[in-house]
Short mmCIF file of C-alpha atoms and ligand atoms in Angstrom, two decimals:
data_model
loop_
_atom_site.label_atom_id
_atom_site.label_comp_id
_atom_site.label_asym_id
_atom_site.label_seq_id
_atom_site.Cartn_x
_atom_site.Cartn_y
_atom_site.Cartn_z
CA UNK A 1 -71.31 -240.20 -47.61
CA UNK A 2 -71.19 -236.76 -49.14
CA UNK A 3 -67.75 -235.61 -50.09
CA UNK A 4 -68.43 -231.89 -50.95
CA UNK A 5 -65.33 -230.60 -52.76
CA UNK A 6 -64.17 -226.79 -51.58
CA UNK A 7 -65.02 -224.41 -54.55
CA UNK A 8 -62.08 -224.15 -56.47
CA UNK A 9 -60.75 -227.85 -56.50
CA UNK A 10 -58.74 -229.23 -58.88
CA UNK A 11 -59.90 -231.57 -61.51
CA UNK A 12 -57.13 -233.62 -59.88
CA UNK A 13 -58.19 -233.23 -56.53
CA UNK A 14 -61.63 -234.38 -57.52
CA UNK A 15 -59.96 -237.55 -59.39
CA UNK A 16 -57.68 -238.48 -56.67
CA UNK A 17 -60.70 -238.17 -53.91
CA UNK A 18 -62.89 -240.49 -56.47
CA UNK A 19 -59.37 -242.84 -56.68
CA UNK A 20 -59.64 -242.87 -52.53
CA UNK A 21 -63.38 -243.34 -52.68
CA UNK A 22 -63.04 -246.43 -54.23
CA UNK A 23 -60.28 -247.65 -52.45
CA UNK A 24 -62.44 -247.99 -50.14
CA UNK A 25 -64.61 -250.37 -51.64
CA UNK A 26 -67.16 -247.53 -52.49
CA UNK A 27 -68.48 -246.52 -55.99
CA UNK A 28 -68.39 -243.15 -56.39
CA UNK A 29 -70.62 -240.49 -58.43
CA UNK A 30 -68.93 -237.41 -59.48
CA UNK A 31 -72.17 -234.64 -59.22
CA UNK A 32 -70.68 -231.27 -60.88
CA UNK A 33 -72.55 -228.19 -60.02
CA UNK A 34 -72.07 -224.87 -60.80
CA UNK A 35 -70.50 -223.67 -58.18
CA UNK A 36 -68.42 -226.95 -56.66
CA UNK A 37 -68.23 -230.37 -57.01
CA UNK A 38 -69.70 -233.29 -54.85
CA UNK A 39 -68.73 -236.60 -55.12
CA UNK A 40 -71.23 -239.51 -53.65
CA UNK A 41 -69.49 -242.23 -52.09
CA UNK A 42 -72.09 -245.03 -51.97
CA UNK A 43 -71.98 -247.94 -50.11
CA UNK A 44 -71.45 -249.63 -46.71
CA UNK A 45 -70.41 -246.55 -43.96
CA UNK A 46 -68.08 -247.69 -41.43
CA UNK A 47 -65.98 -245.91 -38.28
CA UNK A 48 -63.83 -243.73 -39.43
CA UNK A 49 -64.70 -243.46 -43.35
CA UNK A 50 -65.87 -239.55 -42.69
CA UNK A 51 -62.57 -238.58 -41.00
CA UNK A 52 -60.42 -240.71 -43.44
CA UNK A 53 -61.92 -238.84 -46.62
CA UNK A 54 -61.99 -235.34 -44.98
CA UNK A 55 -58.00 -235.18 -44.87
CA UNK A 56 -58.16 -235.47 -48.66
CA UNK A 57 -56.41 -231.91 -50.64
CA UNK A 58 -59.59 -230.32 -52.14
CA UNK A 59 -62.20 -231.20 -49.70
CA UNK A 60 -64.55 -228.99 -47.86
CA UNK A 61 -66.77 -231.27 -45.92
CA UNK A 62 -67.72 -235.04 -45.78
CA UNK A 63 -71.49 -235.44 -44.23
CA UNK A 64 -74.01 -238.70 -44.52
CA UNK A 65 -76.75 -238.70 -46.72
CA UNK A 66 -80.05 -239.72 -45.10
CA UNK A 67 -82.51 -240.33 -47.79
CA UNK A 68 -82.63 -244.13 -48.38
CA UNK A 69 -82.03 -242.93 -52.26
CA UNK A 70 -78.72 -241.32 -52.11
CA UNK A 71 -77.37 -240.15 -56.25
CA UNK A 72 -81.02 -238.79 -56.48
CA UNK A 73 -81.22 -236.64 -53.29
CA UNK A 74 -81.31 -233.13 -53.05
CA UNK A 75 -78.68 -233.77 -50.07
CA UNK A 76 -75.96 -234.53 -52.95
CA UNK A 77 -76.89 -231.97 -55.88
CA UNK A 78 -78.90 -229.02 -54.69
CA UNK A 79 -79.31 -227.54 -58.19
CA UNK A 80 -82.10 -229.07 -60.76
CA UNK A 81 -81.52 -231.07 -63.30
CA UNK A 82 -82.07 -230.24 -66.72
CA UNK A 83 -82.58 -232.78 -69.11
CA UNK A 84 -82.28 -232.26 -72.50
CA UNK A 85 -83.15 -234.98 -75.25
CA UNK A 86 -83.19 -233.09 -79.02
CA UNK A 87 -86.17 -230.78 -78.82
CA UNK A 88 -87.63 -231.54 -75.57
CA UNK A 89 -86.31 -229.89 -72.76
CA UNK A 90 -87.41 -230.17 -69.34
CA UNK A 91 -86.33 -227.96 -65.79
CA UNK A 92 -84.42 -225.26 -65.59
CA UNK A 93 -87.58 -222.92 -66.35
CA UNK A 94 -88.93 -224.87 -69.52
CA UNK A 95 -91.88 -227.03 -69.08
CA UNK A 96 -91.51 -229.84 -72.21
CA UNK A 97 -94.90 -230.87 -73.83
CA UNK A 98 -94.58 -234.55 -74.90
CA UNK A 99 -97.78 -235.32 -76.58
CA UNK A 100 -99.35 -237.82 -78.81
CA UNK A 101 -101.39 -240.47 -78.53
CA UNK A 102 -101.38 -243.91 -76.44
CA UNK A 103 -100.73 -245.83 -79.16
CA UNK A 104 -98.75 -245.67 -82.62
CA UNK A 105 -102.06 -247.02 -84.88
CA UNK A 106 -100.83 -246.31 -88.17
CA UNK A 107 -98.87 -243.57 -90.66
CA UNK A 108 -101.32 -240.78 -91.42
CA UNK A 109 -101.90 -241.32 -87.37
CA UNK A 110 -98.67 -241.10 -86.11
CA UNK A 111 -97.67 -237.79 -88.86
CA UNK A 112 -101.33 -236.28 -88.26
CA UNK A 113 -100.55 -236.32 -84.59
CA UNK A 114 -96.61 -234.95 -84.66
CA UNK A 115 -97.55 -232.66 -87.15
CA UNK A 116 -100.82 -230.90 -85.05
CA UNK A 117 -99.14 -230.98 -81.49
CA UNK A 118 -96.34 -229.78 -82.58
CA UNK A 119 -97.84 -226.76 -84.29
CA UNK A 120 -99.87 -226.06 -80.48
CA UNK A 121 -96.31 -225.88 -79.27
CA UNK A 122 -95.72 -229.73 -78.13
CA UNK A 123 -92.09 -230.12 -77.79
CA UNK A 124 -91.64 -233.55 -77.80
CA UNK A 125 -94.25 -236.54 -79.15
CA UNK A 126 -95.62 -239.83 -77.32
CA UNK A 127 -96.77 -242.74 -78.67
CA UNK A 128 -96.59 -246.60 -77.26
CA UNK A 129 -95.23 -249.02 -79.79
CA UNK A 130 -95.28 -251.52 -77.10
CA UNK A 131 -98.35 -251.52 -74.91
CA UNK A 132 -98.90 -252.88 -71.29
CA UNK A 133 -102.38 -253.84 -71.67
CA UNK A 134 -104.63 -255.25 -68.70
CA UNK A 135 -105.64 -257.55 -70.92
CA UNK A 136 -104.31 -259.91 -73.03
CA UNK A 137 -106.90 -259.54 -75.96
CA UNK A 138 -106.83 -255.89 -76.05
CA UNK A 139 -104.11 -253.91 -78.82
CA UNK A 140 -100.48 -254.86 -77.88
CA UNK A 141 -98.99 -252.29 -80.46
CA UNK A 142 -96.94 -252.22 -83.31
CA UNK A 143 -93.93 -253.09 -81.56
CA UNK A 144 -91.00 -252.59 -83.99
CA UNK A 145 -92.90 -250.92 -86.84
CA UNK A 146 -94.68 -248.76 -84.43
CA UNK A 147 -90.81 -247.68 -83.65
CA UNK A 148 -90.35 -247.09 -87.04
CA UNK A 149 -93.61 -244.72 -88.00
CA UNK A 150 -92.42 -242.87 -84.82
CA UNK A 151 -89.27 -242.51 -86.14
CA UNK A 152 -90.95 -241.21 -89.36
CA UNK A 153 -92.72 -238.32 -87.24
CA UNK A 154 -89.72 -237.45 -85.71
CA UNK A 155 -87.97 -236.51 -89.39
CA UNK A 156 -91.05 -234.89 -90.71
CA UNK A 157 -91.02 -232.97 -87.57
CA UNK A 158 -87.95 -232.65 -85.27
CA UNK A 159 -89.50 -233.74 -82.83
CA UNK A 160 -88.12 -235.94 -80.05
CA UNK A 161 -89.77 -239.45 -79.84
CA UNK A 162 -90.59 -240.72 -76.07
CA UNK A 163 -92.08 -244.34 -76.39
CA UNK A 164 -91.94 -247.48 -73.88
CA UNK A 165 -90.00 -250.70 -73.39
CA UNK A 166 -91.99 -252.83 -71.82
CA UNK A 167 -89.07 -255.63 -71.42
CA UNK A 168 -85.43 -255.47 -70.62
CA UNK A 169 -84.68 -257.40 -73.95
CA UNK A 170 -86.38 -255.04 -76.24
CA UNK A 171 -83.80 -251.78 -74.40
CA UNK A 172 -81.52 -252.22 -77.59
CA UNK A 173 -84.51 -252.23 -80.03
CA UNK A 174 -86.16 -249.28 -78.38
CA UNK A 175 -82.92 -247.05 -77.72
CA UNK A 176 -82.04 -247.46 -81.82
CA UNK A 177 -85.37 -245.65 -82.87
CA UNK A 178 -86.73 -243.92 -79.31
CA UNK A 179 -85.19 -240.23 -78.37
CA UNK A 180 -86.40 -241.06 -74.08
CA UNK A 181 -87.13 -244.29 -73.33
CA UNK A 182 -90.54 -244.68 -71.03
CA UNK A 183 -90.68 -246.99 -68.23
CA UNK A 184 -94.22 -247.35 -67.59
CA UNK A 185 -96.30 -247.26 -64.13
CA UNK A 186 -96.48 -251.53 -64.25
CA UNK A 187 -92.83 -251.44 -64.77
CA UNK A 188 -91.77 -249.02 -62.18
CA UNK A 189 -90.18 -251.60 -59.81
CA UNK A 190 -89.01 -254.03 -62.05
CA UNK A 191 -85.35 -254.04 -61.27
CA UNK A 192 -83.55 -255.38 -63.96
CA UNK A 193 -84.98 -253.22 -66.61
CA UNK A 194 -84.22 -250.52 -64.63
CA UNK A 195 -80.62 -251.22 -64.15
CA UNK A 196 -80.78 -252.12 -68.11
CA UNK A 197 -82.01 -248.44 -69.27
CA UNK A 198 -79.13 -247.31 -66.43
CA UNK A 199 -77.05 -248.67 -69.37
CA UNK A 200 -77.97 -246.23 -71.83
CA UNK A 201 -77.21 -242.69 -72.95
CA UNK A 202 -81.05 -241.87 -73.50
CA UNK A 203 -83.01 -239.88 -70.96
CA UNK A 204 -85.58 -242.19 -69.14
CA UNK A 205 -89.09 -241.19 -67.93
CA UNK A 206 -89.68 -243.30 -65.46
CA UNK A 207 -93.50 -243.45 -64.18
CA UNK A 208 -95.27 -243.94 -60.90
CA UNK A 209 -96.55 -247.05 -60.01
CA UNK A 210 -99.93 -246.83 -59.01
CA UNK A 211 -99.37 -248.16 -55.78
CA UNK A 212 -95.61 -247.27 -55.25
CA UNK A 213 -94.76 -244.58 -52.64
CA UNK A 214 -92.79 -241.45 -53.10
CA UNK A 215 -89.81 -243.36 -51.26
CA UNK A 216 -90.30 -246.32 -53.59
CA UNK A 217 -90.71 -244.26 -57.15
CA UNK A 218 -87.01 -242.60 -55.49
CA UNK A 219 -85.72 -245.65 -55.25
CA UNK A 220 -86.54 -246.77 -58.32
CA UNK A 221 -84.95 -243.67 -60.25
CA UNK A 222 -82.04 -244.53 -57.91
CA UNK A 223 -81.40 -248.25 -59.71
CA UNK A 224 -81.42 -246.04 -63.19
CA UNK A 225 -78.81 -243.20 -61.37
CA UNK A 226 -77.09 -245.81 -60.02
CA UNK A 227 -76.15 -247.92 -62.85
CA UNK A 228 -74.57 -245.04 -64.86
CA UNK A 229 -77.40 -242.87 -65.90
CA UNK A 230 -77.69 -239.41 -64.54
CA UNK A 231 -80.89 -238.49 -67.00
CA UNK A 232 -84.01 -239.61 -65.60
CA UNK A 233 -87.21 -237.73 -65.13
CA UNK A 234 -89.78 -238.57 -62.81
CA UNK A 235 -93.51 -238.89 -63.46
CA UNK A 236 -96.58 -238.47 -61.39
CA UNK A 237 -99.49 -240.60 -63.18
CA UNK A 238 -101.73 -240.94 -60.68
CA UNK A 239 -102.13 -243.40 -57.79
CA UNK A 240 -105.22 -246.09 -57.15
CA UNK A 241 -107.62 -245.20 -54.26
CA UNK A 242 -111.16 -245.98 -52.94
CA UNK A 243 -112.22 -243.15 -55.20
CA UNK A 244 -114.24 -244.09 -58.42
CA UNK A 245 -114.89 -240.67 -60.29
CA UNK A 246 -111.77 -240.37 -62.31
CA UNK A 247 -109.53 -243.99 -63.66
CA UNK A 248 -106.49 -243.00 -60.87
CA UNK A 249 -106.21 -240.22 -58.16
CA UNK A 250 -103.69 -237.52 -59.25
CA UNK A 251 -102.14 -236.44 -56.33
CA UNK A 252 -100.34 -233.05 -57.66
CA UNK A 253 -98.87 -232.21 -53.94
CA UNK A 254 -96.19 -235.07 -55.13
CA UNK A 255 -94.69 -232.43 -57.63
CA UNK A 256 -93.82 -230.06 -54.81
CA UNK A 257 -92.88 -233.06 -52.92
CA UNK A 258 -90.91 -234.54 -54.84
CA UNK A 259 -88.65 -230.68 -56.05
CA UNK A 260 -88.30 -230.44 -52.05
CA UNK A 261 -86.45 -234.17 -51.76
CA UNK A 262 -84.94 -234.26 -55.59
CA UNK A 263 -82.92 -232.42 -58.21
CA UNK A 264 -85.08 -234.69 -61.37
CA UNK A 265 -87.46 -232.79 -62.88
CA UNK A 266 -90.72 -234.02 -62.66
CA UNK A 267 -93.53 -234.52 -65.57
CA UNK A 268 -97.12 -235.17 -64.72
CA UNK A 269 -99.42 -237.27 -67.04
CA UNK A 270 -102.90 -235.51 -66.40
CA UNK A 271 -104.66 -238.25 -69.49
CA UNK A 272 -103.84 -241.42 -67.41
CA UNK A 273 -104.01 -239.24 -63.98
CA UNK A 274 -107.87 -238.79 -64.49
CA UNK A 275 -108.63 -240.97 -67.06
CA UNK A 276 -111.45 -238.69 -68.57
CA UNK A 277 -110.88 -236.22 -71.64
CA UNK A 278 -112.71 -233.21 -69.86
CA UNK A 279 -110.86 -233.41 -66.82
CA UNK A 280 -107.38 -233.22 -68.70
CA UNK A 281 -106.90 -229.22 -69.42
CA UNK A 282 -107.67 -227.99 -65.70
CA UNK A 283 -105.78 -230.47 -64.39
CA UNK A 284 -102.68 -230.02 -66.77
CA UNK A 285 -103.35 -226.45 -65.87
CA UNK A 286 -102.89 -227.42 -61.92
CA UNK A 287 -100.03 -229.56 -62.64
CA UNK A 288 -98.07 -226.41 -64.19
CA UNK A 289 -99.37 -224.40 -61.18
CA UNK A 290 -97.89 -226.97 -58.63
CA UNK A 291 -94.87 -226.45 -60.55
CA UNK A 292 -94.33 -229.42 -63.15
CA UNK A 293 -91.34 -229.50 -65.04
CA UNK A 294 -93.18 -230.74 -67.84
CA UNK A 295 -96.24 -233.07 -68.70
CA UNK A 296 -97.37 -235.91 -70.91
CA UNK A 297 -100.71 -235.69 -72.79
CA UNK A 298 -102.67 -238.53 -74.70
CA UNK A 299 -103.65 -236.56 -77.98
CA UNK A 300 -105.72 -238.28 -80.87
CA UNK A 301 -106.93 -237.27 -84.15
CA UNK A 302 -110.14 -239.14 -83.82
CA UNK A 303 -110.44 -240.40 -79.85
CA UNK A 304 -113.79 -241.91 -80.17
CA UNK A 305 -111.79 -244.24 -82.93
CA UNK A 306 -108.77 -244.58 -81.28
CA UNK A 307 -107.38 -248.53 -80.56
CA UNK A 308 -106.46 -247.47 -76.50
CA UNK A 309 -107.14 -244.90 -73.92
CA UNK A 310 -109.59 -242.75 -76.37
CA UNK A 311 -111.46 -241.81 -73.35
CA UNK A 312 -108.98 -239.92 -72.24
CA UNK A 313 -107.47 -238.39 -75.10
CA UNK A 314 -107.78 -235.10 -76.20
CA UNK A 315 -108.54 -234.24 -79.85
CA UNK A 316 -106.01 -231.54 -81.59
CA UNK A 317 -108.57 -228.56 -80.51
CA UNK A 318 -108.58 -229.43 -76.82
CA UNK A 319 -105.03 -230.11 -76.98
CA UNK A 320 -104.58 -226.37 -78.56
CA UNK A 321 -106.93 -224.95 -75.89
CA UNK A 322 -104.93 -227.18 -73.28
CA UNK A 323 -102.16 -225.67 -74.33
CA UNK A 324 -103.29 -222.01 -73.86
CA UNK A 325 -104.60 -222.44 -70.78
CA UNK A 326 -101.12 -223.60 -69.76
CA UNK A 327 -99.24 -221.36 -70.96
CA UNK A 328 -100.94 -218.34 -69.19
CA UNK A 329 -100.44 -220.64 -65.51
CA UNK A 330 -96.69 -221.01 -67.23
CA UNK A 331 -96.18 -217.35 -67.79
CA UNK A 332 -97.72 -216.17 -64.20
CA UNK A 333 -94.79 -217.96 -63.07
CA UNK A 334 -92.26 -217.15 -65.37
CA UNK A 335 -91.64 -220.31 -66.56
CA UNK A 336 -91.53 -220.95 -70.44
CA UNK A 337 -93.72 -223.17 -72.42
C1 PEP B 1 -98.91 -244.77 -71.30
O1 PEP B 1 -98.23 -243.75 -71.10
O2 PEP B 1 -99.52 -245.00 -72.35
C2 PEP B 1 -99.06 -245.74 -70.20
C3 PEP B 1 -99.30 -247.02 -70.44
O3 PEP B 1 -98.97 -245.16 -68.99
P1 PEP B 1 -98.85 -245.82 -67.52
O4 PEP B 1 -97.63 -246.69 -67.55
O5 PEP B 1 -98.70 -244.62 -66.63
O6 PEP B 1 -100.12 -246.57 -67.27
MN1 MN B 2 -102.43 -244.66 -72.49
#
C-alpha cells in the first residue's frame, strides 16, 4: 500500500502513520518528496488495511501499488532520484561520466587513466579490482591492491571511484576504498549480495543481467531498496540475442522504459553493450539521446595492450571525441554534461 501523506503533514503525523504501519506487521519506507510525503507500507495486504490507515491525522490517500517492485516504482515517488556520490552526479539534469578502464593493471595505468578522462570531462572513474571473468585462466584483478591504486587516482584527482564486488564477503573490503559499489551483470540476481550492499551507505550501480528482464533487473534494485538503501542506479549493458555483430544487443528503448516505471536514474554501458571500440561513441551518443542519466565507458591508455576488454575500449582521443559528440546530444536537450 501507498500511504500518500496530505501536503502539509506533520513530521509527527508522518511518524505516528509509520508507528501504525508497522503495527501492522508491515515495514514501512518513508519516500520524502518535494512537495509531500509517501510512506510505503510493504508487505502482506489484507481486508481492511486501506480503510484502517486512511483514518490516520495527516493522510491524503491510501492506494495499492501494482508493480511487483514496490520502494522502486514510480507509483510511490514520482520525482527522480538524484544520486550523488562525491563528484559524480547522476539525474536531475546531469548525465555522470564514469570512465576508465575494465581493469585496474597497474599505477601509471590507473593515474594515466583518472588523470586523461577526467580532463575530457569524466566525472567519476571505473576500474575492476575484482573481475568476473568467463574463464578461470584469464586476469582476475588486483583485488585489494587494485582498491588501493584506485584509491590513489581518486586523491590525485577527486574523482569518485566506482569498482565491483564480486562476493558478498568482500562488501566491507570494497565499501572502505570504493566511492559506488558495482554489482555486475553475472551478479545481478544474486540475492544475498544484494541485500548485503542494501547494508551500506554507498550508492550501488547495479547492472543488467544479460538475460534478466526489465521486471527482474526491478526486482533486483528492489532487494538493495529494500534492505535500507535508497541509492541505487540502474544500468542497461546490453542483453544476449541470436545476433552476432556486436558482443551483447543494447537495447536503448529500456532507458525510456525504465524513467516511465522508475524514479532510479539509469546509466548505460555502451563498451560492454557492443563490445567493439568503433561502435562505442554513436552509441553513447544514442544512449544520451534516449535520455540516459549517465553512462559507463571502458577507456585505456593503450587498448591493444590492455589485460581485459581492450576490444572495446576506447583510447583517451576517442574518449575526448566521445565526449564531444555527447555533449552536443546533451545540450540539444538541455541536460548538462
Ligand atoms: C565491467 O563493467 O567491467 C563488467 C564486468 O561489466 P558486466 O558486469 O556488465 O559484464
Ligand atoms: Mn569490461
Amino acid at each position: 500500500m501507498i500511504v500518500v501523506m496530505k501536503p502539509g503533514a506533520s513530521p509527527a503525523e508522518v511518524d505516528h502513520m509509520v508507528e501504525r504501519v508497522e503495527s501492522l506487521g508491515l515495514k514501512a519506507h518513508v519516500l520524502r518528496g518535494v512537495e509531500r510525503t509517501v510512506i510505503a507500507a510493504i508487505g502482506a495486504e489484507r481486508v481492511g488495511l486501506k480503510e484502517s490507515l486512511e483514518s490516520g491525522a495527516g493522510v491524503a490517500e491510501v492506494m495499492p501499488i501494482l508493480a511487483p517492485y514496490k520502494i522502486a516504482s514510480r507509483e510511490v515517488k514520482s520525482e527522480p532520484t538524484v544520486i550523488e556520490a562525491g563528484s559524480l552526479k547522476v539525474g536531475g539534469g546531469r548525465i555522470g561520466v564514469i570512465a576508465g578502464p575494465c581493469s585496474v593493471e597497474n599505477e601509471p595505468q590507473i593515474l594515466a587513466c583518472a588523470e586523461a578522462v577526467k580532463a575530457a570531462g569524466a566525472t567519476a572513474l571505473r576500474g575492476g579490482a575484482f573481475k568476473p571473468r568467463t574463464s578461470p585462466y584469464s586476469f582476475q584483478g588486483l583485488k585489494e591492491g587494485g582498491l588501493k591504486l584506485l584509491a590513489a587516482a581518486r586523491d590525485a584527482t577527486g574523482l569518485a571511484v566506482v569498482t565491483e564486488v564480486l562476493a558478498t564477503e568482500d562488501v566491507e573490503l570494497v565499501a572502505r576504498y570504493a566511492d559506488v559499489l558495482q554489482i555486475g551483470a553475472r551478479n545481478m540476481q544474486n540475492y544475498r549480495l544484494l541485500e548485503a550492499v542494501g547494508k551500506i551507505q554507498q550508492p550501488v550501480l547495479l547492472k543488467r543481467g544479460p538475460s534478466a528482464t526489465m521486471e527482474e533487473l526491478l526486482l533486483a534494485a528492489e532487494y538493495i531498496l529494500d534492505a535500507g538503501n535508497p541509492n541505487v542506479m540502474l544500468c542497461e549493458r546490453g542483453i544476449r540475442t541470436f545476433e552476432s555483430h556486436t558482443r551483447f544487443t543494447l537495447p536503448l528503448a529500456s532507458v525510456p522504459y525504465l524513467h516511465a516505471k522508475t524514479h532510479l536514474p539509469v546509466v548505460v554501458d555502451p563498451s560492454h553493450g557492443t563490445g567493439h571500440t568503433y561502435l562505442v561513441p554513436q552509441m553513447a551518443a544514442a544512449s544520451v539521446a534516449a535520455g540516459a542519466d549517465g553512462l559507463i565507458l571502458e577507456v585505456h591508455p593503450d587498448p591493444e595492450n590492455a589485460l581485459s576488454d581492450g576490444y572495446q575500449s576506447l583510447n583517451f582521443e576517442q574518449f575526448g571525441q566521445t565526449m564531444q559528440l555527447c555533449r552536443k546530444v546533451a545540450e540539444a536537450l538541455g541536460k548538462q554534461m
